[in-house]
Short mmCIF file of C-alpha atoms in Angstrom, two decimals:
data_model
loop_
_atom_site.label_atom_id
_atom_site.label_comp_id
_atom_site.label_asym_id
_atom_site.label_seq_id
_atom_site.Cartn_x
_atom_site.Cartn_y
_atom_site.Cartn_z
CA MET A 1 5.84 9.99 27.27
CA LYS A 2 7.04 5.93 27.61
CA VAL A 3 6.56 3.18 25.07
CA VAL A 4 6.19 0.34 24.12
CA ALA A 5 7.56 -0.68 20.30
CA LEU A 6 4.94 -2.54 18.32
CA ILE A 7 7.75 -4.93 15.91
CA SER A 8 7.52 -6.94 12.93
CA GLY A 9 10.90 -7.24 12.49
CA GLY A 10 10.61 -4.74 9.17
CA LYS A 11 12.74 -1.92 8.55
CA ASP A 12 8.95 0.55 9.28
CA SER A 13 8.33 -0.60 12.11
CA CYS A 14 12.47 0.22 13.41
CA TYR A 15 12.55 2.94 12.05
CA ASN A 16 8.98 4.89 13.97
CA MET A 17 11.47 3.17 16.65
CA MET A 18 13.94 5.66 15.70
CA GLN A 19 11.64 8.55 15.55
CA CYS A 20 10.17 7.79 19.12
CA VAL A 21 13.34 8.39 20.81
CA ALA A 22 14.70 11.29 18.25
CA ALA A 23 10.85 12.80 19.76
CA GLY A 24 12.05 12.43 23.08
CA HIS A 25 10.52 9.29 23.99
CA ARG A 26 11.42 6.43 25.99
CA ILE A 27 11.49 3.00 24.74
CA VAL A 28 10.69 0.54 27.12
CA ALA A 29 9.17 -2.67 25.85
CA LEU A 30 8.91 -4.21 22.91
CA ALA A 31 5.97 -6.33 21.84
CA ASN A 32 5.59 -9.30 18.80
CA LEU A 33 2.35 -10.78 17.57
CA ARG A 34 3.51 -14.80 15.68
CA PRO A 35 2.33 -17.33 13.81
CA ALA A 36 0.82 -20.56 15.94
CA HIS A 37 2.68 -22.55 13.45
CA THR A 38 3.20 -21.23 9.90
CA ASP A 39 6.73 -18.72 8.76
CA GLU A 40 3.74 -16.51 6.80
CA LEU A 41 0.59 -15.98 8.04
CA ASP A 42 -2.22 -14.81 6.26
CA SER A 43 -3.36 -11.48 7.78
CA TYR A 44 -3.95 -8.32 6.88
CA MET A 45 -3.10 -5.85 10.10
CA TYR A 46 0.23 -8.96 11.16
CA GLN A 47 4.56 -9.10 9.21
CA THR A 48 4.68 -12.52 10.13
CA VAL A 49 7.91 -13.45 7.49
CA GLY A 50 10.95 -14.08 9.74
CA HIS A 51 9.82 -14.26 13.17
CA GLN A 52 12.36 -16.67 13.66
CA ALA A 53 14.68 -13.82 15.00
CA ILE A 54 12.42 -11.55 16.57
CA GLU A 55 13.87 -12.87 20.18
CA LEU A 56 17.02 -11.28 19.11
CA TYR A 57 15.72 -7.71 19.69
CA ALA A 58 15.21 -7.66 22.83
CA ASP A 59 18.47 -8.93 23.44
CA ALA A 60 19.93 -6.31 20.39
CA MET A 61 18.53 -3.90 22.27
CA ASP A 62 18.58 -5.25 26.13
CA LEU A 63 14.69 -4.21 26.49
CA PRO A 64 11.94 -6.17 27.39
CA LEU A 65 10.15 -8.11 24.81
CA TYR A 66 6.01 -9.64 24.97
CA ARG A 67 4.97 -11.64 22.68
CA ARG A 68 1.35 -13.48 22.11
CA THR A 69 0.95 -16.34 19.67
CA ILE A 70 -1.80 -15.07 16.91
CA GLN A 71 -4.80 -16.92 17.67
CA GLY A 72 -7.90 -15.11 15.93
CA SER A 73 -8.37 -13.93 12.27
CA SER A 74 -9.37 -11.85 10.47
CA LEU A 75 -13.06 -11.36 10.76
CA ASP A 76 -14.23 -7.73 10.78
CA THR A 77 -12.12 -6.63 7.20
CA SER A 78 -14.42 -2.73 7.00
CA ARG A 79 -12.81 -0.03 6.82
CA ASN A 80 -13.95 1.13 10.38
CA TYR A 81 -13.24 -1.56 13.24
CA ARG A 82 -15.12 -2.48 16.11
CA GLU A 83 -14.82 -4.82 18.84
CA THR A 84 -15.37 -8.33 16.99
CA GLU A 85 -14.64 -11.36 19.29
CA GLY A 86 -12.33 -13.79 17.26
CA ASP A 87 -10.83 -11.34 14.97
CA GLU A 88 -7.07 -10.60 15.45
CA VAL A 89 -6.75 -7.75 16.66
CA GLU A 90 -7.98 -8.48 19.68
CA ASP A 91 -4.62 -9.95 20.18
CA LEU A 92 -3.03 -7.10 20.00
CA TYR A 93 -5.74 -5.29 22.48
CA GLN A 94 -4.78 -8.64 24.66
CA LEU A 95 -1.39 -8.19 24.71
CA LEU A 96 -0.77 -3.91 24.67
CA HIS A 97 -3.04 -4.32 27.36
CA LEU A 98 -0.46 -7.29 29.10
CA VAL A 99 2.08 -4.12 28.01
CA LYS A 100 0.22 -1.26 30.43
CA GLU A 101 0.96 -4.00 33.44
CA LYS A 102 3.72 -4.69 33.77
CA GLU A 103 4.90 -1.44 33.10
CA GLY A 104 3.01 1.56 32.73
CA VAL A 105 3.00 1.83 29.02
CA GLU A 106 1.67 5.01 28.01
CA ALA A 107 1.91 5.64 24.29
CA VAL A 108 2.43 2.32 20.98
CA SER A 109 5.26 2.85 18.61
CA VAL A 110 3.58 1.52 15.07
CA GLY A 111 5.07 1.67 11.72
CA ALA A 112 2.80 2.39 9.90
CA ILE A 113 3.31 4.66 6.90
CA LEU A 114 -0.54 4.04 4.08
CA SER A 115 -1.86 1.03 5.16
CA ASP A 116 -5.78 2.60 6.77
CA TYR A 117 -6.50 -0.56 7.87
CA GLN A 118 -3.51 -0.77 9.83
CA ARG A 119 -3.80 1.87 11.47
CA VAL A 120 -7.02 2.45 11.85
CA ARG A 121 -6.78 -0.69 14.44
CA VAL A 122 -4.04 -0.06 16.25
CA GLU A 123 -5.55 3.10 16.72
CA ASN A 124 -8.70 1.71 18.06
CA VAL A 125 -6.90 -0.51 20.83
CA CYS A 126 -5.31 1.87 21.32
CA LEU A 127 -8.27 3.95 22.63
CA ARG A 128 -9.77 1.74 24.90
CA LEU A 129 -6.46 1.05 26.39
CA GLY A 130 -5.69 4.48 26.64
CA LEU A 131 -2.77 4.82 24.82
CA GLN A 132 -1.46 7.54 22.43
CA PRO A 133 -0.40 5.85 19.31
CA LEU A 134 2.99 7.02 17.63
CA ALA A 135 2.59 7.00 14.09
CA TYR A 136 5.38 9.80 12.41
CA LEU A 137 6.17 7.53 9.50
CA TRP A 138 2.38 8.16 8.49
CA ARG A 139 1.58 9.80 5.01
CA ARG A 140 5.24 10.13 4.33
CA ASP A 141 6.53 10.81 0.95
CA GLN A 142 7.51 7.64 0.08
CA GLU A 143 10.94 7.99 -2.22
CA SER A 144 12.45 10.36 0.12
CA LEU A 145 11.89 7.92 3.55
CA LEU A 146 13.26 4.83 2.17
CA SER A 147 17.02 7.26 1.70
CA GLU A 148 15.87 9.05 5.26
CA MET A 149 15.81 5.64 6.34
CA ILE A 150 19.07 4.00 5.24
CA SER A 151 20.41 6.53 5.37
CA SER A 152 19.78 7.64 9.00
CA ASP A 153 22.23 3.52 9.60
CA LEU A 154 19.19 1.54 9.39
CA HIS A 155 20.21 -1.80 7.64
CA ALA A 156 18.28 -4.10 7.39
CA ILE A 157 17.42 -7.29 4.49
CA LEU A 158 15.32 -7.79 2.22
CA ILE A 159 12.88 -11.52 3.38
CA LYS A 160 9.82 -11.93 1.10
CA VAL A 161 9.56 -10.19 -1.92
CA ALA A 162 5.96 -10.35 -4.27
CA ALA A 163 5.70 -8.20 -6.98
CA PHE A 164 7.11 -7.82 -10.85
CA GLY A 165 10.12 -7.24 -11.23
CA LEU A 166 11.49 -9.09 -7.36
CA ASP A 167 12.95 -12.11 -7.97
CA PRO A 168 12.59 -14.87 -5.00
CA GLU A 169 16.98 -16.09 -6.39
CA LYS A 170 18.39 -12.38 -7.16
CA HIS A 171 16.94 -10.96 -4.34
CA LEU A 172 16.16 -12.24 -1.20
CA GLY A 173 18.54 -11.43 1.34
CA LYS A 174 19.23 -8.33 -0.25
CA PRO A 175 21.21 -4.88 2.29
CA LEU A 176 18.00 -2.69 1.27
CA ALA A 177 20.57 -0.20 0.34
CA ASP A 178 22.22 -1.90 -2.64
CA MET A 179 17.89 -2.26 -3.48
CA GLU A 180 17.09 0.83 -3.03
CA PRO A 181 17.90 2.15 -6.99
CA TYR A 182 16.53 -1.08 -7.91
CA LEU A 183 12.58 -0.50 -6.19
CA LYS A 184 13.46 3.27 -6.96
CA GLN A 185 13.84 1.90 -10.95
CA LEU A 186 10.67 0.45 -10.13
CA SER A 187 8.49 2.12 -9.09
CA GLN A 188 8.87 4.30 -11.54
CA LYS A 189 8.33 1.79 -14.24
CA TYR A 190 5.05 -0.28 -13.13
CA GLY A 191 4.15 1.55 -9.79
CA VAL A 192 5.39 -0.13 -7.48
CA HIS A 193 5.54 1.33 -3.16
CA ILE A 194 8.39 1.70 -3.11
CA CYS A 195 8.35 1.33 0.43
CA GLY A 196 6.84 -2.40 0.08
CA GLU A 197 3.19 -0.52 1.43
CA GLY A 198 1.61 -2.82 -1.53
CA GLY A 199 3.25 -6.44 -0.03
CA GLU A 200 5.24 -6.40 -2.72
CA TYR A 201 8.80 -6.84 -0.01
CA GLU A 202 9.28 -6.82 3.36
CA THR A 203 12.84 -7.16 5.08
CA PHE A 204 14.57 -7.52 8.62
CA THR A 205 16.47 -4.91 10.44
CA LEU A 206 19.42 -5.69 11.59
CA ASP A 207 21.25 -2.92 13.03
CA CYS A 208 20.60 0.72 13.46
CA PRO A 209 21.54 3.29 16.41
CA LEU A 210 19.36 1.93 18.63
CA PHE A 211 20.57 -1.51 18.58
CA LYS A 212 23.27 -2.45 21.82
CA LYS A 213 24.32 -5.85 19.25
CA LYS A 214 23.34 -6.34 16.32
CA ILE A 215 22.08 -9.54 14.44
CA VAL A 216 23.44 -11.61 12.54
CA ILE A 217 22.00 -14.18 10.29
CA ASP A 218 24.50 -17.10 10.18
CA GLY A 219 22.04 -19.54 8.61
CA ALA A 220 18.82 -19.30 5.23
CA GLU A 221 16.80 -20.62 3.49
CA THR A 222 14.68 -20.37 0.54
CA VAL A 223 10.36 -20.91 0.46
CA ILE A 224 9.24 -20.33 -2.89
CA HIS A 225 5.27 -19.34 -1.66
CA SER A 226 4.00 -19.48 -5.15
CA ALA A 227 6.09 -20.09 -8.74
CA ASP A 228 4.45 -17.34 -10.27
CA ALA A 229 5.75 -16.94 -13.86
CA PHE A 230 5.66 -13.23 -13.50
CA ALA A 231 5.99 -11.96 -9.56
CA PRO A 232 6.96 -14.70 -7.85
CA VAL A 233 5.67 -14.65 -4.00
CA GLY A 234 9.59 -16.74 -1.55
CA TYR A 235 10.38 -15.74 1.66
CA LEU A 236 13.02 -16.05 3.64
CA ARG A 237 13.64 -18.56 7.32
CA PHE A 238 15.81 -17.92 9.52
CA THR A 239 17.93 -20.99 11.23
CA LYS A 240 20.74 -20.30 12.54
CA MET A 241 21.12 -16.85 14.58
CA HIS A 242 22.65 -15.09 16.61
CA THR A 243 23.80 -11.68 18.19
CA GLU A 244 27.49 -9.91 17.84
CA SER A 245 28.71 -6.78 19.85
CA LYS A 246 29.00 -3.74 18.04
CA ASP A 247 33.32 -2.41 18.12
CA THR A 248 32.09 0.47 19.81
CA ASP A 249 29.82 1.24 22.62
CA VAL A 250 26.63 2.65 20.84
CA VAL A 251 24.50 3.61 23.30
CA ALA A 252 21.03 4.66 21.57
CA ARG A 253 21.09 8.07 20.35
CA ALA A 254 18.25 10.42 18.74
CA LEU A 255 18.15 11.18 14.83
CA PRO A 256 20.41 13.54 13.79
CA HIS A 257 19.87 17.30 14.09
CA GLY A 258 17.02 18.73 11.34
CA SER A 259 15.65 14.86 10.48
CA CYS A 260 12.22 15.89 11.96
CA PRO A 261 9.80 17.30 8.92
CA CYS A 262 7.49 19.05 11.33
CA GLN A 263 10.29 21.07 11.86
CA ASN A 264 11.67 21.33 8.45
CA ALA A 265 8.11 22.02 7.18
CA ILE A 266 7.62 25.00 9.30
CA ASP A 267 11.59 25.91 8.26
CA LYS A 268 10.72 26.62 4.43
CA MET A 269 7.99 28.35 5.50
CA THR A 270 10.53 31.44 5.38
CA GLU A 271 8.12 35.02 7.12
CA GLU A 272 6.70 37.50 3.64
CA VAL A 273 9.85 40.76 4.42
CA GLU A 274 6.44 43.20 3.73
CA TYR A 275 4.82 41.34 7.04
CA ALA A 276 6.30 40.87 9.39
CA ASP A 277 7.00 43.97 11.27
CA GLN A 278 3.14 44.19 10.65
CA ALA A 279 2.22 40.74 12.54
CA GLU A 280 4.62 41.21 14.78
CA ASP A 281 3.79 44.58 16.06
CA ASN A 282 -0.25 46.01 18.51
CA GLN A 283 -0.21 41.37 19.75
CA HIS A 284 -3.00 43.21 21.88
CA GLU A 285 -5.71 41.13 20.84
CA PHE A 286 -8.06 43.12 18.37
CA SER A 287 -11.94 43.82 20.05
CA SER A 288 -15.07 44.92 17.95
CA ASN A 289 -17.04 47.51 18.72
CA CYS A 290 -20.31 45.56 17.69
CA ASP A 291 -22.75 45.84 19.79
CA LEU A 292 -22.71 41.86 21.01
CA SER A 293 -26.48 41.64 21.19
CA CYS A 294 -26.44 42.88 17.63
CA GLN A 295 -24.11 40.26 17.00
CA TRP A 296 -26.60 37.11 18.50
CA GLY A 297 -29.27 38.62 18.96
CA HIS A 298 -32.23 38.36 21.47
CA ASP A 299 -34.18 34.56 20.74
CA VAL A 300 -32.61 32.17 22.74
CA SER A 301 -34.11 29.34 21.17
CA PRO A 302 -32.70 27.06 18.03
CA SER A 303 -33.32 27.50 14.45
CA CYS A 304 -33.58 25.86 11.47
CA SER A 305 -32.99 25.99 7.83
CA LEU A 306 -35.09 24.81 5.04
CA ARG A 307 -33.45 21.17 3.91
CA SER A 308 -32.40 21.21 1.17
CA SER A 309 -32.63 18.94 -2.77
CA GLY A 310 -29.65 17.17 -1.46
CA GLY A 311 -30.86 16.81 1.57
CA TYR A 312 -28.67 19.19 4.40
CA GLN A 313 -30.53 20.89 7.40
CA TRP A 314 -29.55 23.62 9.77
CA ILE A 315 -29.87 23.29 12.95
CA CYS A 316 -28.89 26.90 14.95
CA GLY A 317 -29.16 28.47 18.38
CA ILE A 318 -28.70 25.04 20.42
CA ASN A 319 -27.49 25.88 23.64
CA GLY A 320 -27.79 24.28 27.50
CA LEU A 321 -29.33 29.13 28.24
CA GLN A 322 -32.41 26.43 30.73
CA SER A 323 -29.83 24.28 32.64
CA GLN A 324 -29.83 24.10 36.93
CA ASP A 325 -26.48 23.92 36.20
CA SER A 326 -24.37 27.50 35.82
CA GLY A 327 -21.42 25.14 34.82
CA ILE A 328 -20.28 24.27 30.74
CA GLN A 329 -20.89 20.61 31.41
CA GLY A 330 -24.05 20.93 33.47
CA GLN A 331 -25.01 23.11 30.08
CA THR A 332 -23.23 20.46 27.19
CA SER A 333 -26.20 18.53 28.79
CA VAL A 334 -28.17 21.33 28.76
CA ALA A 335 -27.71 22.06 25.55
CA PHE A 336 -27.20 17.68 23.65
CA ILE A 337 -31.24 17.26 25.53
CA GLN A 338 -31.94 19.90 23.38
CA LEU A 339 -30.98 19.42 19.85
CA GLN A 340 -31.53 16.12 20.25
CA ARG A 341 -35.12 17.28 21.00
CA GLU A 342 -34.89 19.63 18.58
CA LEU A 343 -33.37 16.42 15.88
CA ASP A 344 -36.15 14.24 16.89
CA SER A 345 -38.71 16.64 16.12
CA ARG A 346 -37.46 16.47 12.43
CA GLY A 347 -37.22 12.03 12.27
CA TRP A 348 -33.19 13.69 12.77
CA LYS A 349 -30.52 11.16 14.16
CA MET A 350 -27.26 12.27 15.62
CA LYS A 351 -25.63 9.84 12.92
CA ASP A 352 -26.92 12.71 10.89
CA ILE A 353 -24.17 15.22 11.61
CA VAL A 354 -21.40 15.72 9.83
CA LEU A 355 -20.43 18.90 10.83
CA VAL A 356 -20.55 21.70 14.32
CA HIS A 357 -20.63 25.45 14.65
CA LEU A 358 -19.58 24.92 17.99
CA TYR A 359 -19.00 28.19 19.83
CA VAL A 360 -17.53 28.30 23.35
CA LYS A 361 -16.89 31.75 25.20
CA ASN A 362 -13.59 30.47 27.46
CA MET A 363 -11.87 27.88 26.07
CA GLU A 364 -10.61 26.51 29.01
CA ASP A 365 -13.22 25.22 29.44
CA PHE A 366 -12.52 22.70 26.42
CA VAL A 367 -11.68 19.24 27.76
CA GLU A 368 -14.47 19.44 30.47
CA LEU A 369 -16.73 20.09 27.30
CA ASN A 370 -15.81 16.98 25.00
CA ALA A 371 -16.28 15.20 28.45
CA VAL A 372 -19.32 15.01 27.75
CA TYR A 373 -19.40 15.99 24.15
CA LYS A 374 -17.65 12.70 23.06
CA LYS A 375 -20.19 10.22 24.78
CA HIS A 376 -23.21 11.36 22.36
CA PHE A 377 -21.30 10.86 19.44
CA ASP A 378 -19.82 6.42 17.74
CA ILE A 379 -17.08 6.04 15.87
CA ASN A 380 -16.53 8.51 13.15
CA PRO A 381 -17.68 11.73 14.96
CA PRO A 382 -18.85 14.42 12.63
CA ALA A 383 -16.16 16.92 11.56
CA ARG A 384 -15.45 19.90 14.63
CA VAL A 385 -15.32 23.71 14.47
CA CYS A 386 -14.17 25.19 17.63
CA VAL A 387 -14.28 28.97 18.30
CA GLN A 388 -13.95 31.04 21.02
CA VAL A 389 -16.57 34.52 20.91
CA PRO A 390 -18.09 36.55 22.93
CA LEU A 391 -21.33 34.89 24.27
CA PRO A 392 -24.36 37.06 25.81
CA ALA A 393 -24.11 37.07 29.23
CA GLY A 394 -24.16 33.52 31.17
CA GLN A 395 -24.31 31.77 27.81
CA LEU A 396 -21.33 29.22 27.50
CA LEU A 397 -21.42 27.18 24.41
CA GLN A 398 -23.67 27.58 20.95
CA MET A 399 -23.57 24.86 18.56
CA ASP A 400 -25.03 25.15 16.08
CA CYS A 401 -25.48 21.39 13.40
CA LEU A 402 -25.62 20.78 9.75
CA LEU A 403 -27.04 17.32 9.45
CA HIS A 404 -27.33 14.86 5.86
CA ASP A 405 -29.39 12.65 5.11
CA TRP A 406 -27.63 10.05 3.89
CA THR A 407 -30.35 6.85 3.68
CA GLU A 408 -32.08 8.18 0.85
CA PRO A 409 -31.02 7.27 -2.68
CA LEU A 410 -29.75 9.40 -4.60
CA ALA A 411 -31.36 11.20 -8.46
CA ASP A 412 -30.09 7.97 -9.70
CA GLY A 413 -30.80 5.18 -7.51
CA CYS A 414 -27.01 5.00 -5.97
CA PHE A 415 -26.78 5.36 -2.11
CA ASN A 416 -25.15 8.59 -0.56
CA GLU A 417 -21.76 7.17 -0.03
CA ARG A 418 -20.08 8.51 3.73
CA GLU A 419 -16.68 8.63 4.68
CA ALA A 420 -14.54 9.47 7.86
CA LEU A 421 -10.87 11.23 8.42
CA HIS A 422 -10.31 10.65 12.40
CA VAL A 423 -6.40 9.75 12.42
CA GLN A 424 -5.20 9.83 16.29
CA SER A 425 -2.24 9.08 15.92
CA LEU A 426 0.75 12.01 16.64
CA SER A 427 2.70 11.89 13.46
CA HIS A 428 4.24 14.40 11.65
CA TRP A 429 2.31 14.77 8.93
CA ALA A 430 -0.71 17.02 10.46
CA PRO A 431 -2.55 16.94 13.95
CA ALA A 432 -3.80 14.07 15.24
CA ASN A 433 -7.63 15.10 16.69
CA ILE A 434 -7.46 16.29 20.06
CA GLY A 435 -11.12 15.99 20.18
CA PRO A 436 -13.99 13.55 19.59
CA TYR A 437 -13.60 15.02 15.56
CA SER A 438 -13.10 13.93 12.88
CA GLN A 439 -10.54 15.40 10.12
CA ALA A 440 -13.37 15.85 7.59
CA LEU A 441 -16.20 13.79 6.77
CA ARG A 442 -17.20 13.01 3.05
CA ILE A 443 -20.57 12.63 2.34
CA ASN A 444 -20.46 11.59 -2.32
CA ASP A 445 -18.26 14.47 -3.25
CA VAL A 446 -18.58 16.37 -0.76
CA VAL A 447 -16.49 17.19 2.87
CA PHE A 448 -16.75 18.49 4.79
CA CYS A 449 -13.08 19.71 7.36
CA SER A 450 -12.67 20.54 10.90
CA GLY A 451 -10.72 23.37 12.00
CA GLN A 452 -6.91 23.39 11.64
CA ILE A 453 -4.41 26.00 13.88
CA ALA A 454 -1.15 26.83 13.24
CA LEU A 455 -0.38 22.84 15.56
CA VAL A 456 2.78 21.11 15.26
CA PRO A 457 2.26 17.41 14.37
CA CYS A 458 4.32 15.38 16.04
CA LYS A 459 4.46 17.39 19.57
CA MET A 460 0.40 19.34 18.95
CA GLU A 461 1.80 22.50 20.61
CA LEU A 462 1.26 25.88 19.11
CA VAL A 463 4.22 26.68 16.60
CA LYS A 464 5.97 29.22 17.95
CA ALA A 465 5.79 32.26 14.65
CA ALA A 466 4.25 35.21 13.70
CA THR A 467 1.03 35.29 11.46
CA TYR A 468 2.55 34.19 8.12
CA THR A 469 4.04 31.21 8.86
CA GLN A 470 0.96 30.10 11.29
CA THR A 471 -1.98 31.08 8.27
CA ARG A 472 1.28 29.20 5.70
CA LEU A 473 1.33 26.62 8.21
CA SER A 474 -2.94 26.18 8.66
CA PHE A 475 -3.85 26.06 4.88
CA SER A 476 -0.57 23.19 4.95
CA HIS A 477 -3.02 20.83 7.51
CA MET A 478 -5.23 21.85 5.56
CA LYS A 479 -4.15 20.72 2.39
CA LYS A 480 -3.68 17.50 3.65
CA VAL A 481 -6.72 16.82 3.94
CA LEU A 482 -8.14 17.27 1.53
CA GLU A 483 -5.23 14.68 -0.13
CA ALA A 484 -5.66 11.83 2.21
CA VAL A 485 -9.34 12.00 1.77
CA ILE A 486 -8.98 12.82 -1.86
CA GLY A 487 -6.03 11.74 -3.28
CA SER A 488 -6.71 14.17 -5.93
CA LEU A 489 -8.33 17.18 -3.88
CA THR A 490 -5.98 20.32 -3.29
CA LEU A 491 -6.95 23.95 -1.63
CA ALA A 492 -7.86 25.15 -4.71
CA HIS A 493 -11.29 22.76 -4.67
CA VAL A 494 -12.49 24.57 -1.27
CA VAL A 495 -15.73 26.87 -2.22
CA GLN A 496 -16.15 28.24 1.45
CA ALA A 497 -13.53 28.98 3.55
CA HIS A 498 -14.17 29.94 7.29
CA CYS A 499 -11.46 31.66 9.11
CA TYR A 500 -10.79 33.08 12.36
CA THR A 501 -8.38 35.61 13.46
CA THR A 502 -7.38 37.47 16.80
CA ARG A 503 -6.61 40.02 14.79
CA HIS A 504 -8.62 43.11 12.93
CA GLN A 505 -4.89 43.30 11.18
CA ASP A 506 -3.57 39.92 10.50
CA ILE A 507 -6.81 40.07 8.22
CA GLN A 508 -4.09 41.46 4.43
CA ILE A 509 -1.71 38.28 5.83
CA ILE A 510 -3.79 35.83 5.76
CA ARG A 511 -5.43 36.92 2.36
CA ALA A 512 -2.41 37.13 0.38
CA VAL A 513 -1.01 34.01 2.17
CA TRP A 514 -4.55 32.06 0.81
CA GLU A 515 -4.16 33.90 -2.31
CA SER A 516 -0.82 32.36 -2.74
CA MET A 517 -1.59 28.79 -2.19
CA LEU A 518 -3.34 29.11 -4.20
CA ARG A 519 -1.77 30.24 -6.97
CA ALA A 520 0.85 27.94 -6.25
CA THR A 521 -2.20 25.04 -6.63
CA GLU A 522 -2.58 25.76 -9.92
CA GLY A 523 1.50 25.81 -10.65
CA GLU A 524 1.26 22.67 -8.79
CA LYS A 525 -1.83 21.68 -12.02
CA ASP A 526 -0.37 22.53 -14.73
CA LEU A 527 3.69 20.59 -13.48
CA ARG A 528 0.94 17.77 -13.62
CA LYS A 529 0.37 17.73 -17.80
CA LEU A 530 4.09 18.05 -18.30
#
């Protein structure tokens, strides 16, 4: 894809560009938001220290640079951003809108590592503009990531410090490679984020494999922003700088072979010998001998469970058989009319749905179905499991919906907490959303997860491997999703799991992998106790 890279000058935005090139994308433009008057803007979103040297990026990479002055401020600081006039996020929208018009870009490179705040806002803007966010650093292990950056010939210096153990007089201007051992010490002793994700420090990149010229800082002055006795805050103001041709002809190159974290993880999921032959044999789909009328019944009317003491209720059997249009979009539209009628009759709203089991007759209808489905949900839609099954003749879909009354206070008087994990960026972490659903939805201490299949996250393609590896990869995605919702969650906390397979003979393999991963989880717990 043609990519515009959001750059701050820091190591993260630069290294994410390198990851984009390694993934086969093409950087065609750079974009940056700058402060109106001061060096250091009090922004929740943007790094502005070092903005004086950003213009040199265009020369160093021989690419057009689009810049916009930040006019807004941090107005909507909630977990879920909505379009807000006067917010600094709207400056980003205007900037990327211009770049899309001028350069025809399809995707945006963003260097977010751990900040949901930043990711959510960039994804909001990208969704509105029809652009794909690329966040290849998202939720990477920070220690290994920092080492990887340095070993990949990314040369950066510290230009701001704001943490216990970091001194403006000692550490500003120091190369990141020289600071790595000390940053590891601070991380171990005081919990400092080794990549600076907590705002402990900021960097400016002087050179990397994508640069055709390197940036040279000729003059800089130290500005003390806060002379705190324990954690002084200071930054560098560049006063003189230039670009300089490299000694050799350097052109943009991908990262070294084997540096893709997705592929590295898959390579480690080696096939177990006792299952390998079985997994490759009998590639035909398993067909059940059960009568479909026995499986699905003849009653096409929706059914409803009793509402539980915890406020949960199932509404099942939603379908579009009453549609005059026999196509998938017609049946989906009628299904939602039927669902709304069921909700209204029981005092529910669409926003009360936390999980949808969606059964389709043909997965090739996925895109057309989603076009209708997404119209009925706002930001942070419910989790969803979508499976192709042999539905009765004429029926193209069925929905079973779980609802929760989250507006009623709990027994102790506290209100329910509701939080969604809805990651739409391509990354090495886990598959991005390919439909209008959240990866997970948390209601208090209960987490509902969407279905996972064995996709290679950075490519969003099904891994070419046998059952064992597909199973390991699917469960690995689920593990990462749980950790992202609540850091202490593991597969051992799962109380109910549904696993769908196209071949009956694979069930034994799947169970063995599940049990193996549970044992590994228990082993990790024991190690943490030591």
